[in-house]
mmCIF file of C-alpha atoms in Angstrom:
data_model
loop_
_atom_site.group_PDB
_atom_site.id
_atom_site.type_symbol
_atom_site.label_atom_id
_atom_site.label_comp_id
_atom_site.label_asym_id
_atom_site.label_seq_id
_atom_site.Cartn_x
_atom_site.Cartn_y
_atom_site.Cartn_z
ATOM 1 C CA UNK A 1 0.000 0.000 0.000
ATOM 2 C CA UNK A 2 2.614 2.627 0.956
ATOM 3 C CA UNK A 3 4.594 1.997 -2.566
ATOM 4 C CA UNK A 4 1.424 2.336 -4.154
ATOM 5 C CA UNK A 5 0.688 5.797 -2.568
ATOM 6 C CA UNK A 6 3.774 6.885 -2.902
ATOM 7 C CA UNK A 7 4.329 5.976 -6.983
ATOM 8 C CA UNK A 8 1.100 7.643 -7.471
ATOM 9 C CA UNK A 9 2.516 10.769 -5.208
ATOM 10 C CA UNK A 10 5.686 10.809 -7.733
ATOM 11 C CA UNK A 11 3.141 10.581 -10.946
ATOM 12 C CA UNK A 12 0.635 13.259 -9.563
ATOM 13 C CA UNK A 13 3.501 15.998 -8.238
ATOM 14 C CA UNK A 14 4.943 15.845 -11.939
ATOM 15 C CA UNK A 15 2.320 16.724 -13.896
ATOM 16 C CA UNK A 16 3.466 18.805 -17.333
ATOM 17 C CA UNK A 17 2.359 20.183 -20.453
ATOM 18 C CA UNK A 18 4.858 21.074 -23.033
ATOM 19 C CA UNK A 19 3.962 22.970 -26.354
ATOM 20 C CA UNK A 20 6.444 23.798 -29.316
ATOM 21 C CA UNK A 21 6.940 27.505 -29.652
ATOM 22 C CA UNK A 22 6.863 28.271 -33.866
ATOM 23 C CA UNK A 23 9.928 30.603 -33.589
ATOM 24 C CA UNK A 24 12.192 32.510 -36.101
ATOM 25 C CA UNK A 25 15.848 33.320 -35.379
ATOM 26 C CA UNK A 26 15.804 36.091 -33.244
ATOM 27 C CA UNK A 27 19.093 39.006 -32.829
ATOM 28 C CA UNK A 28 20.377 39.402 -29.004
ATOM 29 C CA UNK A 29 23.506 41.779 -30.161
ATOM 30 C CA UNK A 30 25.411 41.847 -33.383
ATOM 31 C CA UNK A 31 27.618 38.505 -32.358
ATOM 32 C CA UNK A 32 24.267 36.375 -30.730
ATOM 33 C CA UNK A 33 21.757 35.149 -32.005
ATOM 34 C CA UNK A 34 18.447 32.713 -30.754
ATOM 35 C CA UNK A 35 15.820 30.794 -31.163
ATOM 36 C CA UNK A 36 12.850 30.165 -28.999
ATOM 37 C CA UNK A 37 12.244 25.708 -29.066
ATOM 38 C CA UNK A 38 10.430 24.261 -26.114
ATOM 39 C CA UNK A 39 7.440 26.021 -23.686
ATOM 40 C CA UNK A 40 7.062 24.081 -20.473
ATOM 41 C CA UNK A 41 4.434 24.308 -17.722
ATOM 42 C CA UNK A 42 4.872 22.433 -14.464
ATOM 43 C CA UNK A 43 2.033 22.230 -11.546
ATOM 44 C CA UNK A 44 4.921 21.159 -9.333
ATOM 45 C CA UNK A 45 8.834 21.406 -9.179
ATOM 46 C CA UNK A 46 9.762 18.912 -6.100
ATOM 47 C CA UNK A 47 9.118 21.832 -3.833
ATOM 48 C CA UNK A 48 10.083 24.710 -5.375
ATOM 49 C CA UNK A 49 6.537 25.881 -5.951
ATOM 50 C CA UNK A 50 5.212 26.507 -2.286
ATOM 51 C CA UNK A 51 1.711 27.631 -3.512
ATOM 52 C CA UNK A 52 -1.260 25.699 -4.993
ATOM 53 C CA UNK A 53 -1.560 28.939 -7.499
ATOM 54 C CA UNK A 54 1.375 29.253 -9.067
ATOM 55 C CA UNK A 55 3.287 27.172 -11.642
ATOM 56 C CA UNK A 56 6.588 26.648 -12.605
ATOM 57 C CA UNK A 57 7.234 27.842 -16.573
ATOM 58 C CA UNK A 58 10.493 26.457 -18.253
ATOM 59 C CA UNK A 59 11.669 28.188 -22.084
ATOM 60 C CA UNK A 60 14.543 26.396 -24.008
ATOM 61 C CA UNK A 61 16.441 28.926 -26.452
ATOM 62 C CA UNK A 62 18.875 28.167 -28.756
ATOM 63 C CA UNK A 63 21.869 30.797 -28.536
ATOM 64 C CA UNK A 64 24.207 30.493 -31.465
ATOM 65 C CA UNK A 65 27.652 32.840 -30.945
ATOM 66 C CA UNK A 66 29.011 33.864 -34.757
ATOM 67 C CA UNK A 67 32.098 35.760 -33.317
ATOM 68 C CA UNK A 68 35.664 34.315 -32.349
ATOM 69 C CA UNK A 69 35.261 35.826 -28.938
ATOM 70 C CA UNK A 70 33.245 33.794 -26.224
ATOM 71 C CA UNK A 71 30.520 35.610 -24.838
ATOM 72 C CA UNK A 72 28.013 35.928 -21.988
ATOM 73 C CA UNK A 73 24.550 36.570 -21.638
ATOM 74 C CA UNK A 74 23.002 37.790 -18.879
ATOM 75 C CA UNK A 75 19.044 36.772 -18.458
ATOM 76 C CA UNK A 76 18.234 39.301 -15.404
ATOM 77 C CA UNK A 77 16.405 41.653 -17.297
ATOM 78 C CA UNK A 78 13.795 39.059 -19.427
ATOM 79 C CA UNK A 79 10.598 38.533 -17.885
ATOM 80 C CA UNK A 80 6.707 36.764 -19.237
ATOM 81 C CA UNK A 81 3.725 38.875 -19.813
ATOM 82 C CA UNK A 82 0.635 37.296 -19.603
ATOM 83 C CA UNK A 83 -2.667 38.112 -20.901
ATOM 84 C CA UNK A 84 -3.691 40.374 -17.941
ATOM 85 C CA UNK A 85 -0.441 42.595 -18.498
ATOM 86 C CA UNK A 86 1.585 40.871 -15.142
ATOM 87 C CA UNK A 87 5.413 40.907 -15.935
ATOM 88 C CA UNK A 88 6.595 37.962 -14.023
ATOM 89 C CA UNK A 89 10.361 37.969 -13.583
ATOM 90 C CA UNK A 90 13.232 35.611 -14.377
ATOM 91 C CA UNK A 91 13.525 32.836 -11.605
ATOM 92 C CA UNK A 92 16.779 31.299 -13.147
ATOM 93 C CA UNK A 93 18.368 30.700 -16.234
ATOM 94 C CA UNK A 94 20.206 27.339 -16.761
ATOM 95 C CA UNK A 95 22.665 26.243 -19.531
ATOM 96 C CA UNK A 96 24.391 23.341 -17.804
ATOM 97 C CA UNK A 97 24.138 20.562 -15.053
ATOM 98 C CA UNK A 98 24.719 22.351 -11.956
ATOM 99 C CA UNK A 99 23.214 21.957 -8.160
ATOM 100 C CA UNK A 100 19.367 21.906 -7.557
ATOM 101 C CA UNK A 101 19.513 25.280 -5.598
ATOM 102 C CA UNK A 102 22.127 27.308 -8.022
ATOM 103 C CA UNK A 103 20.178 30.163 -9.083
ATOM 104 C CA UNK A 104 21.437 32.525 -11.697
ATOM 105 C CA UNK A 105 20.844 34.546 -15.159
ATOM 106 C CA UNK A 106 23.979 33.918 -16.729
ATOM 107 C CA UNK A 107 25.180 31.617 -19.663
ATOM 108 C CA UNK A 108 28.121 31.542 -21.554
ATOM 109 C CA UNK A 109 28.292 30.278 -24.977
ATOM 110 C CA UNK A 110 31.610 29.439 -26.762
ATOM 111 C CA UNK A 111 33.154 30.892 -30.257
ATOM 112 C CA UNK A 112 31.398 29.559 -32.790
ATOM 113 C CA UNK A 113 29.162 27.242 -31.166
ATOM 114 C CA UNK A 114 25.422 26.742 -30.017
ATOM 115 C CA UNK A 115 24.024 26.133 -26.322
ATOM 116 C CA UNK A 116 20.954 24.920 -25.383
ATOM 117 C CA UNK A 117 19.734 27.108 -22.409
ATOM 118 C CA UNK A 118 16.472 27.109 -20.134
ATOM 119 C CA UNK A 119 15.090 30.317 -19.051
ATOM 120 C CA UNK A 120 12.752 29.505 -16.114
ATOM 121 C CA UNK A 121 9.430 31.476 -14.258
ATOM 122 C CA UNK A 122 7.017 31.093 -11.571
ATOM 123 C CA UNK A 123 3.729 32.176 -12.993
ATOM 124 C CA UNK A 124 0.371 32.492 -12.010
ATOM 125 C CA UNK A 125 -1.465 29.266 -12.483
ATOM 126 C CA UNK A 126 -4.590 30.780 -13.924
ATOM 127 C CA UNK A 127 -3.268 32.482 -16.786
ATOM 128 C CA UNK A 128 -2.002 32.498 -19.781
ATOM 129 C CA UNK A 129 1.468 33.696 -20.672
ATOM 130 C CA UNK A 130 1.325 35.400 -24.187
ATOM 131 C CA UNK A 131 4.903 36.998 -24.527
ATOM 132 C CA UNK A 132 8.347 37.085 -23.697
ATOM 133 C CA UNK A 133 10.672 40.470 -23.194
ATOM 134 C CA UNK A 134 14.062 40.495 -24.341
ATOM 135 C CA UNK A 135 16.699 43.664 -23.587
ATOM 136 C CA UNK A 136 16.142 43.913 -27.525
ATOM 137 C CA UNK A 137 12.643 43.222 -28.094
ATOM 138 C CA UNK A 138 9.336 41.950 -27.219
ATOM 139 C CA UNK A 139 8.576 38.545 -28.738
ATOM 140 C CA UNK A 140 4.965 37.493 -28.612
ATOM 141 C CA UNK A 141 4.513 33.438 -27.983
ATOM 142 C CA UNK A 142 3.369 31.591 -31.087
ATOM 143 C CA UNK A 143 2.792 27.973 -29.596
ATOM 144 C CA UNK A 144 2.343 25.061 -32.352
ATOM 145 C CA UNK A 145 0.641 21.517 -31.178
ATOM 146 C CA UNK A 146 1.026 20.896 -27.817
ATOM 147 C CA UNK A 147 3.817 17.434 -27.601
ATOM 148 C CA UNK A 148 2.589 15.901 -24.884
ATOM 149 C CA UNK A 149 0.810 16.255 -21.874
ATOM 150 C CA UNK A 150 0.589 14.567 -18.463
ATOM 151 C CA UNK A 151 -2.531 15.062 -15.602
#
């Protein structure tokens, strides 16, 4: 009985829904550029969420450095709107395996290369999020079929 509560306990607290974003390349400075892939909504993130009205929103973006020079990108200053105009700030951005309670807005991406990086919010659970502000522009969220879906 108690394994049976507790594997439903494991299915019920991870509950997702992830849509495809239909994204173009978009220009972060004259050396970075990115693409908006993945939109992610979680009803639980073991613990992080301490309230039954908030969720836990998770964007993967592409950054793709053209210059010799590595550079980084700082995240601080991106935050969601959602469809009643509530900015909802940057919780953390993450670009590589690192500890559960690292938080920080930084990546760095390499000369020439790509890196996969997750920007990540906690939202209001009773809304929907309808864009995404850069430092360079605001980029209104275009979702295609939703991939899969868990509840």
């Amino acid at each position: 009985m108690r394994k049976l509560i507790l594997i439903l306990t494991l299915i019920l607290s991870s509950c997702y829904s992830s849509q495809e974003i239909i994204s173009k390349t978009y220009k972060l400075n004259e050396d970075i550029t990115f693409e908006l892939k993945k939109y992610e909504e979680y009803t639980n993130d073991s613990g992080y969420i301490r309230s039954e009205d908030a969720i836990y929103v998770q964007i993967k973006l592409i950054l793709n450095n053209k210059s010799a020079k590595k550079q980084t990108v700082d995240f601080k200053n991106y935050f969601l709107i959602n469809e009643r105009n509530e900015k909802i700030p940057l919780w953390k951005a993450q670009y590589k395996i690192e500890p559960m309670q690292t938080e920080k807005t930084i990546a760095v991406v390499e000369p020439y290369s790509k890196e996969s990086v997750y920007i990540k919010f906690v939202a209001p659970k009773n809304s929907k999020n309808t864009h995404l502000v850069t430092e360079a522009e605001t980029i209104k969220l275009e979702f295609g079929e939703t991939k899969s879906k868990v509840f």
